Amino acid sequence: MPRRIAAAAAAAVAVLALVAGALEAEVGTDGGVAAAATDRPSPMSLTVHNDLEYDIDCFWVGANDEEALLMPLPAKSKGELNTFTGHRFVLKGGGTVVGTFVAPRGEAAEVYASGFLSGAEHREMKELRKKEKKEAKKVEEPVAVDDDLPTWDEVVASAETDPNADANAIEIAQRVLEVAKPGKARSFKLKAQGIKFRSLLSYNVRIFWHNGKGMGVPQSTLYAGEDMTTNSYIGHTFKFYKQHKDELVTSITVQKGQVIYLIQDGGEVSDKKLMRHTQEQLAFMKAYEEKAGRPWVAVYPKPPLENDNNYMLEPGNIGDVKKVRTEYGMFDCVPAKKQLPWNPEVHTDCAPGEGFELEIKTVSVEPRAFVVENFFSEVEAAHIRDIATPRLKRSQVGNSAKDGGYKSNTRTSSNAWVGRDDSPIIDQMHRRAADMLNIDESIIWHNGTGRAEQLQVVYYKDRQEYTSHHDWDGTSQVTRLVTVLLYLNDQAHPQAGGETAFPKAWTPSGRDGIKVPPKTGRAVIFYSQLPDGNCDDYSLHAALPVTDGEKWLANFWIHNGPRKNNEVPYTPPAKRGAAGSAKATAAGEGDAAASTATPGESVGEKLAEGLRNLVGTVSSFW
């Protein structure tokens, strides 16, 4: 049973002080490992209860007393953390410390904020929180900047004379514009849309979705000079705080049709290469949308998909069926030995059936989406569930590779990871999928130079869901290209929910959106990128709430390049080595001072004026 560290009563506060003091003696006041090997930090679950009448925030305290904001805690709420014994935390309200504590020994523990304060301190904190809310309202939303930046043609023309221009990026962007398919802009009733934050800051900031309570809901970190993409909704507000403080830098509200937002704090942008790169990016995005009829949401620049291993199924028309032969038959039994691949001389107890023909049916053209019935057997479905069940944990969202994932009400399922090397059945299914997708099975590995992730198994029940989201990462050259969903059980009945919805999918009726219900053996294929290299905003999808019964789903993702040990084809100036960046900037400043009237001068003036208008703003090029 979880341990209650503090309660509202003063006696509990005294107990907490004793426990915390004892723990600090064991782990050290800096949160370090104790001398005894038996006192090494171990994983544990921590639940923090804000049973106060006002909002507070929970911070992790590092070895050098630096503070990292973990989560806001609205009044009468609680939050869960996965942490380690001996780690230190501080609770704050309105910038004032409510209390500090150390994660104790054990697998789980609970903290109650009321245990830290007396009645008089309660009243004082309430007044501080009221003052904070009034100050927050004074932060004005930045003004959008539109036509002060140069066109794409002007950007290209100025490249030869501007020392800060990136000729490689412009060449890649030109190729994209050449191969981009002309299209007309579509209007959606749906409020969801992909957005991109571009940092013009010299420091990192934490992003919070503003829900009207405290600092809001933590989303991710926006790194200095970099981009970050996410799915959001028109009218949602995001706040940007300094990374280890609760100091607000700026805030934005998502506007219809506005994709990119430039983040500034009012200071001058001194990195001229970053300024030029931002100019090129905005001009390219404008030109691309004018031709393709849709926004550019991928990283800039990103080349078209030209490699044979990035083959994409042609959708044709909705309802078209393409037949593909696979020699990797289905299992109706489970081999006892795990050796890969299946071998009749090794797996003498169990053999798959004969090869068979797959029927791939187009269900959407935008995005490219297909349904395949009877892709796998009931035995194979049960086998995946059996492997995954003991591994299930609460699903998380976020960029786990850089920031770590976090739990969110947008995703309430449980999930587990199953490797291709877990059994010959899983290996056989990967080989079958390669035939279906017309790609080499050797790239569908999650290690080495493989392009796939492990099979993710997801379990839903009791109205659990995953709200609308994209599978792609718009900040990376290598990201998810294709998703294959495998339904591991049947929908309880047609009204039981659990469908996979594509709210932006185009249909002949003129109405947007399709839904695919779960059915054992059914596979859904959809692509998250376009042939021109852009990520597909129309691939937005959701796992609808399960209202009756349960839902088991497995999926694997294949990327447009190796996930590890890969050569990234392009590195934006903001992400290059510090020494190279400084040298390039210094050369640019010197050349600019020596130049007189050149064909690029008017572009430079436009850029300077446009970015001067960006000071203190968050803006879009259109």
Coordinates of C-alpha atoms in Angstrom, one line a residue:
M1 CA 0.0 0.0 0.0
P2 CA 1.3 3.5 -0.7
R3 CA 2.7 5.4 2.2
R4 CA 1.2 8.8 3.2
I5 CA 4.1 11.0 4.0
A6 CA 2.1 14.0 5.1
A7 CA -1.5 14.8 6.2
A8 CA -3.3 18.0 7.1
A9 CA -2.7 17.5 10.8
A10 CA 0.4 19.1 12.5
A11 CA 1.4 15.7 13.8
A12 CA 1.8 14.4 10.3
V13 CA 4.0 17.4 9.5
A14 CA 6.3 16.5 12.3
V15 CA 6.4 12.9 11.1
L16 CA 7.3 14.2 7.5
A17 CA 10.1 16.3 8.9
L18 CA 11.6 13.3 10.7
V19 CA 11.3 11.0 7.6
A20 CA 12.8 13.7 5.3
G21 CA 15.6 14.4 7.7
A22 CA 16.4 10.7 8.0
L23 CA 16.3 10.2 4.3
E24 CA 18.6 13.2 3.7
A25 CA 21.1 11.7 6.1
E26 CA 21.0 8.5 4.1
V27 CA 21.2 9.9 0.6
G28 CA 23.0 13.2 1.3
T29 CA 21.6 16.7 1.1
D30 CA 22.5 16.9 -2.6
G31 CA 20.4 13.9 -3.5
G32 CA 23.5 11.8 -4.2
V33 CA 24.0 8.1 -3.7
A34 CA 24.8 7.1 -0.1
A35 CA 28.1 5.4 0.7
A36 CA 26.4 2.0 1.4
A37 CA 25.7 0.0 -1.7
T38 CA 22.3 -1.0 -0.2
D39 CA 21.2 2.6 -0.3
R40 CA 21.4 3.1 -4.0
P41 CA 18.4 4.9 -5.5
S42 CA 15.8 2.6 -6.8
P43 CA 12.7 3.3 -9.0
M44 CA 9.5 4.2 -7.3
S45 CA 6.1 5.8 -8.0
L46 CA 5.3 9.1 -6.3
T47 CA 1.8 10.6 -6.1
V48 CA 1.6 14.3 -5.1
H49 CA -1.7 15.6 -3.8
N50 CA -2.6 19.2 -4.0
D51 CA -5.4 19.3 -1.4
L52 CA -5.2 23.0 -1.1
E53 CA -7.6 25.6 -2.4
Y54 CA -5.2 27.1 -4.9
D55 CA -2.9 26.0 -7.6
I56 CA 0.7 24.9 -7.0
D57 CA 3.6 23.6 -9.0
C58 CA 6.0 20.6 -8.4
F59 CA 9.7 21.0 -9.1
W60 CA 12.5 18.4 -9.1
V61 CA 15.7 19.7 -7.3
G62 CA 19.0 18.7 -8.8
A63 CA 22.4 18.0 -7.3
N64 CA 23.4 21.7 -7.6
D65 CA 20.0 22.9 -6.3
E66 CA 18.8 23.7 -9.9
E67 CA 15.1 23.3 -10.2
A68 CA 13.2 21.7 -13.1
L69 CA 9.5 22.2 -13.3
L70 CA 7.8 18.8 -13.5
M71 CA 4.0 19.4 -13.4
P72 CA 1.4 22.0 -12.3
L73 CA -1.1 20.9 -9.7
P74 CA -4.4 22.7 -9.9
A75 CA -6.4 23.0 -6.6
K76 CA -7.8 19.7 -5.4
S77 CA -5.9 17.6 -7.9
K78 CA -3.1 15.1 -7.8
G79 CA -0.2 14.1 -10.1
E80 CA 1.9 11.0 -10.6
L81 CA 5.6 10.7 -11.1
N82 CA 8.0 7.9 -11.9
T83 CA 11.2 8.8 -9.9
F84 CA 13.9 7.3 -7.7
T85 CA 14.3 7.1 -4.0
G86 CA 16.4 9.9 -2.6
H87 CA 15.4 12.5 -5.2
R88 CA 14.4 15.9 -3.9
F89 CA 11.3 17.9 -4.8
V90 CA 9.9 21.3 -3.9
L91 CA 6.3 22.5 -4.1
K92 CA 5.7 26.2 -4.9
G93 CA 2.7 28.5 -5.2
G94 CA 3.1 31.9 -6.7
G95 CA 6.9 31.5 -6.6
T96 CA 6.8 30.9 -2.8
V97 CA 7.9 27.6 -1.4
V98 CA 5.0 25.5 0.1
G99 CA 7.3 22.6 1.2
T100 CA 10.2 20.4 0.3
F101 CA 10.5 16.6 0.5
V102 CA 12.7 13.6 -0.4
A103 CA 11.3 10.5 -2.2
P104 CA 11.5 7.8 0.5
R105 CA 12.3 4.1 0.2
G106 CA 9.7 1.8 -1.1
E107 CA 7.9 1.1 -4.4
A108 CA 5.3 3.9 -4.0
A109 CA 4.5 6.9 -1.7
E110 CA 2.1 9.8 -1.5
V111 CA 2.6 13.5 -0.5
Y112 CA -0.1 15.9 0.6
A113 CA 0.6 19.6 0.2
S114 CA -1.6 20.6 3.1
G115 CA 0.8 18.9 5.5
F116 CA 3.4 21.7 5.0
L117 CA 1.3 24.7 5.9
S118 CA -0.4 26.3 8.9
G119 CA -3.7 28.1 8.7
A120 CA -2.0 31.5 8.5
E121 CA 0.3 30.3 5.7
H122 CA -2.8 29.0 3.8
R123 CA -4.3 32.5 3.8
E124 CA -1.0 34.1 2.7
M125 CA -0.6 31.7 -0.1
K126 CA -4.1 32.3 -1.4
E127 CA -3.4 36.1 -1.6
L128 CA -0.1 35.4 -3.5
R129 CA -1.9 33.2 -6.0
K130 CA -4.5 35.9 -6.7
K131 CA -1.7 38.4 -7.3
E132 CA 0.0 36.0 -9.7
K133 CA -3.2 35.5 -11.8
K134 CA -3.6 39.3 -12.1
E135 CA 0.0 39.6 -13.3
A136 CA -0.4 36.8 -15.8
K137 CA -3.3 38.7 -17.4
K138 CA -1.1 41.6 -18.1
V139 CA 1.1 39.6 -20.5
E140 CA 0.0 40.8 -24.0
E141 CA -0.3 38.3 -26.8
P142 CA 2.2 39.1 -29.6
V143 CA 1.1 40.6 -32.8
A144 CA 1.4 38.6 -36.0
V145 CA 3.9 39.8 -38.7
D146 CA 3.0 39.1 -42.3
D147 CA 4.3 40.7 -45.4
D148 CA 7.6 42.3 -44.2
L149 CA 9.6 39.2 -45.2
P150 CA 10.9 38.5 -48.8
T151 CA 9.4 36.1 -51.2
W152 CA 11.0 32.8 -52.1
D153 CA 12.2 34.1 -55.5
E154 CA 13.9 37.0 -53.7
V155 CA 15.5 34.5 -51.2
V156 CA 16.9 32.5 -54.1
A157 CA 18.2 35.6 -55.9
S158 CA 20.0 36.9 -52.8
A159 CA 21.7 33.6 -52.0
E160 CA 24.9 34.3 -54.0
T161 CA 25.5 37.6 -52.3
D162 CA 24.4 36.9 -48.8
P163 CA 27.2 35.2 -46.8
N164 CA 24.6 33.9 -44.3
A165 CA 22.6 32.1 -47.0
D166 CA 22.4 28.3 -46.9
A167 CA 22.9 27.2 -50.6
N168 CA 22.4 23.6 -49.7
A169 CA 19.1 24.2 -48.0
I170 CA 17.8 26.3 -50.9
E171 CA 18.8 23.6 -53.4
I172 CA 16.9 21.0 -51.4
A173 CA 13.9 23.3 -51.1
Q174 CA 13.9 24.0 -54.9
R175 CA 13.7 20.3 -55.5
V176 CA 10.7 20.0 -53.2
L177 CA 8.9 22.8 -55.0
E178 CA 9.6 21.1 -58.3
V179 CA 8.1 17.7 -57.4
A180 CA 5.3 19.0 -55.1
K181 CA 2.0 18.0 -56.4
P182 CA -0.3 21.0 -57.2
G183 CA -3.3 21.1 -55.0
K184 CA -6.2 23.2 -53.7
A185 CA -6.5 24.2 -50.1
R186 CA -9.1 22.3 -48.1
S187 CA -11.3 23.8 -45.4
F188 CA -12.1 21.8 -42.3
K189 CA -14.7 22.1 -39.7
L190 CA -12.3 20.3 -37.4
K191 CA -10.4 22.6 -35.1
A192 CA -7.4 20.3 -34.8
Q193 CA -4.3 21.4 -36.8
G194 CA -0.5 20.7 -36.7
I195 CA 1.6 23.7 -35.5
K196 CA 5.3 24.5 -35.3
F197 CA 7.2 26.6 -32.8
R198 CA 10.5 28.1 -34.1
S199 CA 12.7 29.4 -31.3
L200 CA 14.6 32.7 -31.8
L201 CA 15.8 32.5 -28.2
S202 CA 19.3 31.9 -26.9
Y203 CA 18.0 29.7 -24.1
N204 CA 15.6 26.7 -23.7
V205 CA 12.0 27.2 -22.6
R206 CA 9.4 24.8 -21.3
I207 CA 6.0 24.7 -23.1
F208 CA 2.8 24.5 -21.2
W209 CA -0.7 24.2 -22.6
H210 CA -2.8 26.8 -20.7
N211 CA -5.9 25.1 -19.2
G212 CA -6.7 28.1 -17.0
K213 CA -5.2 26.6 -13.9
G214 CA -1.7 27.5 -12.6
M215 CA 1.1 27.3 -15.1
G216 CA -0.9 24.9 -17.2
V217 CA -0.2 21.4 -18.5
P218 CA 3.5 20.6 -19.4
Q219 CA 4.0 19.7 -23.0
S220 CA 7.7 19.6 -23.9
T221 CA 10.9 21.7 -24.1
L222 CA 11.6 24.1 -26.9
Y223 CA 15.4 24.2 -27.4
A224 CA 17.3 27.4 -28.3
G225 CA 17.3 28.0 -32.1
E226 CA 15.3 24.8 -32.8
D227 CA 11.8 23.8 -34.0
M228 CA 9.1 21.8 -32.2
T229 CA 5.9 20.5 -33.8
T230 CA 2.7 19.3 -32.1
N231 CA -1.0 18.9 -32.8
S232 CA -3.2 21.4 -31.3
Y233 CA -6.6 23.1 -31.7
I234 CA -7.8 26.5 -32.8
G235 CA -8.1 28.7 -29.7
H236 CA -5.7 26.8 -27.5
T237 CA -3.1 28.9 -25.7
F238 CA 0.5 27.9 -25.0
K239 CA 2.8 29.5 -22.5
F240 CA 6.6 29.5 -22.6
Y241 CA 8.5 29.6 -19.3
K242 CA 12.2 29.7 -18.7
Q243 CA 13.4 26.2 -18.2
H244 CA 14.3 26.0 -14.5
K245 CA 12.0 28.9 -13.3
D246 CA 8.4 29.8 -13.3
E247 CA 9.1 33.0 -15.2
L248 CA 6.8 33.6 -18.2
V249 CA 8.6 34.5 -21.4
T250 CA 5.6 34.8 -23.8
S251 CA 2.4 33.1 -24.8
I252 CA 0.4 32.4 -28.0
T253 CA -3.0 31.4 -29.0
V254 CA -3.5 29.0 -32.0
Q255 CA -5.1 30.7 -35.0
K256 CA -7.0 29.0 -37.8
G257 CA -4.6 28.3 -40.7
Q258 CA -1.5 29.6 -38.9
V259 CA 1.2 26.9 -38.8
I260 CA 4.5 28.4 -37.7
Y261 CA 5.0 30.6 -34.6
L262 CA 8.3 32.4 -34.0
I263 CA 9.2 32.6 -30.3
Q264 CA 11.0 35.7 -29.1
D265 CA 11.4 37.5 -25.7
G266 CA 12.0 41.0 -26.8
G267 CA 15.8 40.8 -27.1
E268 CA 17.8 41.2 -30.3
V269 CA 18.5 38.1 -32.4
S270 CA 22.3 38.3 -32.8
D271 CA 22.8 35.0 -34.8
K272 CA 22.6 36.2 -38.4
K273 CA 22.7 32.7 -39.8
L274 CA 19.7 31.8 -37.6
M275 CA 17.9 34.9 -38.9
R276 CA 18.7 34.1 -42.5
H277 CA 17.7 30.4 -42.0
T278 CA 14.3 31.5 -40.5
Q279 CA 13.8 33.9 -43.4
E280 CA 14.4 31.1 -45.9
Q281 CA 12.1 28.7 -44.0
L282 CA 9.2 31.1 -43.9
A283 CA 9.5 32.1 -47.5
F284 CA 9.7 28.4 -48.6
M285 CA 6.7 27.5 -46.5
K286 CA 4.7 30.3 -48.2
A287 CA 5.7 29.2 -51.7
Y288 CA 5.0 25.5 -50.9
E289 CA 1.5 26.2 -49.6
E290 CA 0.7 28.3 -52.6
K291 CA 1.6 25.4 -54.9
A292 CA 0.5 22.3 -52.9
G293 CA -2.6 23.8 -51.2
R294 CA -1.4 22.5 -47.8
P295 CA 1.1 23.7 -45.2
W296 CA 4.7 22.5 -45.0
V297 CA 4.8 20.9 -41.6
A298 CA 8.1 19.0 -41.9
V299 CA 11.6 20.1 -40.8
Y300 CA 13.2 22.7 -43.2
P301 CA 14.8 21.6 -45.4
K302 CA 13.8 18.0 -46.0
P303 CA 14.4 16.4 -49.4
P304 CA 11.8 14.4 -51.4
L305 CA 11.5 10.6 -50.8
E306 CA 13.7 9.2 -53.6
N307 CA 15.1 6.0 -52.1
D308 CA 13.7 2.6 -53.2
N309 CA 13.3 1.6 -49.6
N310 CA 10.8 4.5 -49.2
Y311 CA 8.4 2.9 -51.6
M312 CA 4.8 4.0 -51.0
L313 CA 1.7 2.1 -52.1
E314 CA -0.3 4.0 -54.8
P315 CA -3.8 4.7 -53.5
G316 CA -5.6 5.0 -56.9
N317 CA -9.2 5.6 -56.1
I318 CA -11.2 4.9 -53.0
G319 CA -12.4 1.3 -53.1
D320 CA -9.6 0.1 -55.4
V321 CA -8.2 -3.3 -54.4
K322 CA -4.6 -4.4 -55.1
K323 CA -3.6 -8.0 -54.7
V324 CA -0.1 -8.9 -53.3
R325 CA 1.3 -12.4 -52.8
T326 CA 3.2 -13.3 -49.6
E327 CA 5.1 -16.6 -49.0
Y328 CA 4.9 -16.1 -45.2
G329 CA 1.9 -18.0 -44.1
M330 CA -0.1 -17.7 -40.9
F331 CA 0.5 -19.8 -37.7
D332 CA -2.3 -21.7 -36.0
C333 CA 0.1 -22.9 -33.3
V334 CA 2.9 -21.5 -31.3
P335 CA 6.5 -22.9 -31.8
A336 CA 8.2 -23.8 -28.5
K337 CA 11.6 -22.5 -29.5
K338 CA 12.3 -18.8 -30.0
Q339 CA 15.0 -19.2 -32.7
L340 CA 14.7 -17.0 -35.7
P341 CA 13.5 -17.4 -38.4
W342 CA 11.1 -20.2 -38.5
N343 CA 12.9 -23.3 -39.7
P344 CA 11.2 -26.8 -40.2
E345 CA 14.4 -28.5 -38.9
V346 CA 14.4 -26.5 -35.7
H347 CA 10.7 -25.9 -35.1
T348 CA 9.5 -29.4 -35.5
D349 CA 6.5 -29.0 -33.3
C350 CA 4.7 -26.2 -35.3
A351 CA 4.6 -25.0 -38.9
P352 CA 2.9 -22.0 -40.6
G353 CA 0.4 -22.4 -43.4
E354 CA 1.1 -21.9 -47.0
G355 CA 1.7 -18.5 -48.6
F356 CA -1.4 -16.6 -49.6
E357 CA -2.7 -13.6 -51.4
L358 CA -3.4 -10.3 -49.6
E359 CA -6.0 -7.8 -50.7
I360 CA -5.1 -4.2 -50.1
K361 CA -8.2 -1.9 -50.3
T362 CA -7.9 1.9 -50.6
V363 CA -10.1 3.6 -48.0
S364 CA -8.6 7.1 -48.3
V365 CA -6.5 9.0 -50.9
E366 CA -5.7 12.0 -48.6
P367 CA -4.1 10.6 -46.5
R368 CA -3.0 7.4 -48.2
A369 CA -4.8 4.8 -46.1
F370 CA -5.6 1.1 -46.8
V371 CA -7.4 -1.8 -45.1
V372 CA -6.3 -5.5 -45.3
E373 CA -8.5 -8.2 -44.0
N374 CA -7.2 -11.5 -42.7
F375 CA -3.6 -10.3 -42.5
F376 CA -2.9 -12.5 -39.5
S377 CA -4.6 -15.4 -37.6
E378 CA -6.4 -15.5 -34.2
V379 CA -3.6 -17.6 -32.8
E380 CA -1.0 -14.9 -33.8
A381 CA -3.2 -12.2 -32.3
A382 CA -3.5 -14.2 -29.0
H383 CA 0.3 -14.8 -29.1
I384 CA 1.0 -11.0 -29.3
R385 CA -1.4 -10.4 -26.4
D386 CA 0.2 -13.1 -24.3
I387 CA 3.7 -11.6 -24.7
A388 CA 2.5 -8.0 -24.1
T389 CA 0.2 -8.6 -21.1
P390 CA 2.9 -8.8 -18.4
R391 CA 4.8 -5.8 -19.9
L392 CA 1.8 -3.4 -20.0
K393 CA 2.3 0.0 -18.4
R394 CA 0.3 3.3 -18.6
S395 CA 0.9 4.9 -22.0
Q396 CA 2.7 8.2 -22.2
V397 CA 3.0 11.0 -24.6
G398 CA 6.0 13.3 -25.4
N399 CA 9.4 13.1 -27.0
S400 CA 10.9 10.3 -24.8
A401 CA 14.2 10.4 -26.7
K402 CA 15.0 14.0 -25.6
D403 CA 12.6 15.1 -22.8
G404 CA 11.1 11.9 -21.5
G405 CA 7.5 10.9 -21.8
Y406 CA 4.8 12.0 -19.5
K407 CA 1.2 10.8 -18.7
S408 CA -1.6 12.8 -20.2
N409 CA -5.4 12.7 -20.3
T410 CA -5.1 12.8 -24.1
R411 CA -3.8 9.2 -23.9
T412 CA -5.3 6.9 -21.3
S413 CA -4.4 3.5 -22.5
S414 CA -1.8 1.0 -21.4
N415 CA 1.0 -0.2 -23.7
A416 CA 3.9 -2.6 -24.1
W417 CA 6.7 -3.2 -26.5
V418 CA 7.2 -6.5 -28.4
G419 CA 10.4 -7.1 -30.4
R420 CA 10.6 -8.9 -33.7
D421 CA 13.1 -11.2 -32.0
D422 CA 10.6 -12.2 -29.3
S423 CA 9.4 -15.2 -31.3
P424 CA 9.4 -16.7 -34.8
I425 CA 5.7 -15.8 -35.1
I426 CA 6.5 -12.1 -34.7
D427 CA 9.4 -12.4 -37.1
Q428 CA 7.1 -14.1 -39.7
M429 CA 4.5 -11.3 -39.4
H430 CA 7.2 -8.7 -40.1
R431 CA 8.3 -10.6 -43.2
R432 CA 4.6 -10.7 -44.3
A433 CA 4.3 -7.0 -43.7
A434 CA 7.4 -6.3 -45.9
D435 CA 5.7 -8.2 -48.8
M436 CA 2.5 -6.2 -48.2
L437 CA 4.4 -2.9 -48.3
N438 CA 6.7 -4.0 -51.1
I439 CA 9.9 -3.2 -49.1
D440 CA 12.9 -5.3 -48.1
E441 CA 12.2 -7.2 -44.8
S442 CA 15.8 -6.5 -43.7
I443 CA 15.0 -2.9 -42.9
I444 CA 12.1 -3.7 -40.6
W445 CA 14.3 -4.0 -37.5
H446 CA 14.4 -1.7 -34.4
N447 CA 18.2 -2.0 -33.9
G448 CA 21.4 -1.4 -35.9
T449 CA 20.5 0.4 -39.2
G450 CA 16.9 -0.8 -39.1
R451 CA 14.1 1.6 -39.9
A452 CA 11.4 0.1 -37.7
E453 CA 10.4 0.5 -34.1
Q454 CA 9.4 -2.4 -31.9
L455 CA 5.9 -3.6 -32.2
Q456 CA 3.8 -1.4 -29.8
V457 CA 0.9 -3.3 -28.2
V458 CA -1.9 -1.0 -26.8
Y459 CA -4.7 -2.0 -24.5
Y460 CA -7.9 0.1 -24.0
K461 CA -10.9 -0.3 -21.7
D462 CA -13.5 1.8 -19.8
R463 CA -13.6 4.8 -22.2
Q464 CA -9.9 4.9 -22.6
E465 CA -8.7 6.7 -25.8
Y466 CA -5.9 8.5 -27.6
T467 CA -7.2 11.8 -28.9
S468 CA -6.2 13.2 -32.4
H469 CA -2.5 13.2 -33.1
H470 CA 0.1 12.6 -35.7
D471 CA 2.7 9.9 -35.8
W472 CA 5.4 12.0 -37.6
D473 CA 8.0 14.3 -36.0
G474 CA 8.2 17.6 -37.8
T475 CA 11.7 18.4 -36.4
S476 CA 13.6 15.4 -37.7
Q477 CA 15.0 14.4 -41.1
V478 CA 14.2 10.8 -40.3
T479 CA 10.7 10.2 -38.9
R480 CA 7.8 7.8 -39.3
L481 CA 6.9 7.1 -42.9
V482 CA 4.2 4.4 -42.6
T483 CA 2.1 3.0 -39.8
V484 CA 0.7 -0.5 -39.8
L485 CA -2.1 -1.1 -37.3
L486 CA -3.1 -4.6 -36.3
Y487 CA -6.4 -5.2 -34.5
L488 CA -5.9 -8.1 -32.0
N489 CA -9.6 -8.5 -31.0
D490 CA -13.1 -7.9 -32.3
Q491 CA -15.2 -4.8 -31.5
A492 CA -17.8 -6.0 -28.9
H493 CA -20.6 -4.6 -31.1
P494 CA -21.0 -1.7 -33.6
Q495 CA -21.7 0.9 -30.8
A496 CA -18.8 -0.3 -28.6
G497 CA -16.4 2.4 -29.8
G498 CA -12.7 1.9 -30.2
E499 CA -12.5 2.7 -33.9
T500 CA -9.5 4.4 -35.5
A501 CA -10.7 7.7 -36.8
F502 CA -9.1 9.8 -39.6
P503 CA -10.9 13.2 -39.2
K504 CA -9.1 14.9 -42.1
A505 CA -9.5 12.0 -44.6
W506 CA -11.2 13.1 -47.8
T507 CA -14.3 11.1 -48.9
P508 CA -16.3 11.2 -52.2
S509 CA -19.3 12.5 -50.4
G510 CA -17.5 15.7 -49.6
R511 CA -17.6 15.0 -45.9
D512 CA -14.3 14.8 -44.1
G513 CA -13.4 11.8 -42.0
I514 CA -13.5 8.0 -41.9
K515 CA -13.5 5.4 -39.1
V516 CA -12.2 1.8 -39.1
P517 CA -13.7 -0.5 -36.5
P518 CA -11.6 -3.2 -34.8
K519 CA -11.7 -6.7 -36.1
T520 CA -9.3 -9.6 -35.4
G521 CA -6.9 -10.1 -38.3
R522 CA -7.6 -6.7 -39.8
A523 CA -4.6 -4.4 -40.7
V524 CA -4.7 -0.7 -41.5
I525 CA -1.9 1.0 -43.4
F526 CA -1.5 4.7 -43.6
Y527 CA 1.4 7.0 -44.6
S528 CA 2.6 10.0 -42.5
Q529 CA 4.7 11.6 -45.2
L530 CA 4.2 12.7 -48.8
P531 CA 6.5 11.8 -51.8
D532 CA 7.8 15.4 -51.8
G533 CA 9.2 14.9 -48.3
N534 CA 6.5 16.8 -46.4
C535 CA 4.8 15.3 -43.4
D536 CA 1.1 14.7 -44.0
D537 CA -1.1 16.8 -41.8
Y538 CA -4.1 14.9 -43.2
S539 CA -2.8 11.7 -41.4
L540 CA -4.2 13.1 -38.2
H541 CA -5.9 10.1 -36.4
A542 CA -7.4 9.1 -33.1
A543 CA -8.2 6.0 -31.1
L544 CA -11.9 6.6 -30.2
P545 CA -13.0 5.8 -26.6
V546 CA -13.9 2.2 -25.9
T547 CA -17.4 2.4 -24.5
D548 CA -18.0 -1.4 -24.1
G549 CA -15.6 -4.3 -23.7
E550 CA -11.9 -3.9 -24.5
K551 CA -9.6 -3.2 -27.4
W552 CA -6.2 -4.7 -28.2
L553 CA -4.1 -3.1 -30.9
A554 CA -0.6 -3.6 -32.2
N555 CA 1.3 -1.3 -34.5
F556 CA 4.7 -0.8 -35.9
W557 CA 6.2 2.2 -37.5
I558 CA 8.7 2.3 -40.4
H559 CA 10.8 5.4 -40.8
N560 CA 12.1 7.0 -44.0
G561 CA 15.7 6.2 -43.0
P562 CA 17.8 4.3 -40.5
R563 CA 16.8 5.2 -36.9
K564 CA 20.4 4.6 -35.6
N565 CA 23.8 5.1 -37.1
N566 CA 22.3 7.0 -39.9
E567 CA 23.8 9.9 -41.8
V568 CA 21.4 12.8 -41.4
P569 CA 21.4 14.5 -44.8
Y570 CA 21.1 18.0 -43.5
T571 CA 21.8 20.0 -40.3
P572 CA 20.2 23.4 -39.9
P573 CA 22.6 26.2 -38.9
A574 CA 21.0 26.5 -35.4
K575 CA 22.0 22.9 -34.6
R576 CA 25.6 23.0 -35.9
G577 CA 28.7 23.1 -33.8
A578 CA 29.2 26.3 -31.7
A579 CA 32.6 27.0 -33.2
G580 CA 31.5 26.7 -36.8
S581 CA 28.5 28.8 -36.1
A582 CA 30.5 31.6 -34.5
K583 CA 33.0 31.7 -37.3
A584 CA 30.3 31.9 -39.9
T585 CA 28.4 34.6 -38.1
A586 CA 31.6 36.7 -37.7
A587 CA 32.4 36.4 -41.4
G588 CA 28.9 37.4 -42.3
E589 CA 29.0 40.5 -40.1
G590 CA 32.3 41.6 -41.7
D591 CA 31.1 41.1 -45.2
A592 CA 27.9 42.9 -44.6
A593 CA 29.8 45.9 -43.2
A594 CA 32.0 46.1 -46.3
S595 CA 29.3 45.6 -48.9
T596 CA 27.6 48.4 -50.9
A597 CA 24.6 48.2 -53.2
T598 CA 24.1 44.6 -54.3
P599 CA 21.2 42.6 -55.7
G600 CA 20.7 41.1 -52.2
E601 CA 20.5 44.4 -50.3
S602 CA 16.8 44.9 -50.6
V603 CA 16.3 41.3 -49.3
G604 CA 18.6 42.0 -46.3
E605 CA 16.6 45.2 -45.6
K606 CA 13.4 43.3 -45.7
L607 CA 14.8 40.6 -43.4
A608 CA 16.1 43.1 -40.9
E609 CA 12.8 45.0 -40.8
G610 CA 10.8 41.8 -40.6
L611 CA 12.8 40.4 -37.8
R612 CA 12.8 43.7 -35.9
N613 CA 9.1 43.4 -36.0
L614 CA 9.4 40.0 -34.5
V615 CA 11.0 41.3 -31.3
G616 CA 8.7 40.3 -28.5
T617 CA 6.4 38.6 -30.9
V618 CA 5.2 35.1 -31.9
S619 CA 4.3 35.3 -35.6
S620 CA 3.4 33.5 -38.8
F621 CA 4.5 34.3 -42.3
W622 CA 0.9 34.2 -43.4

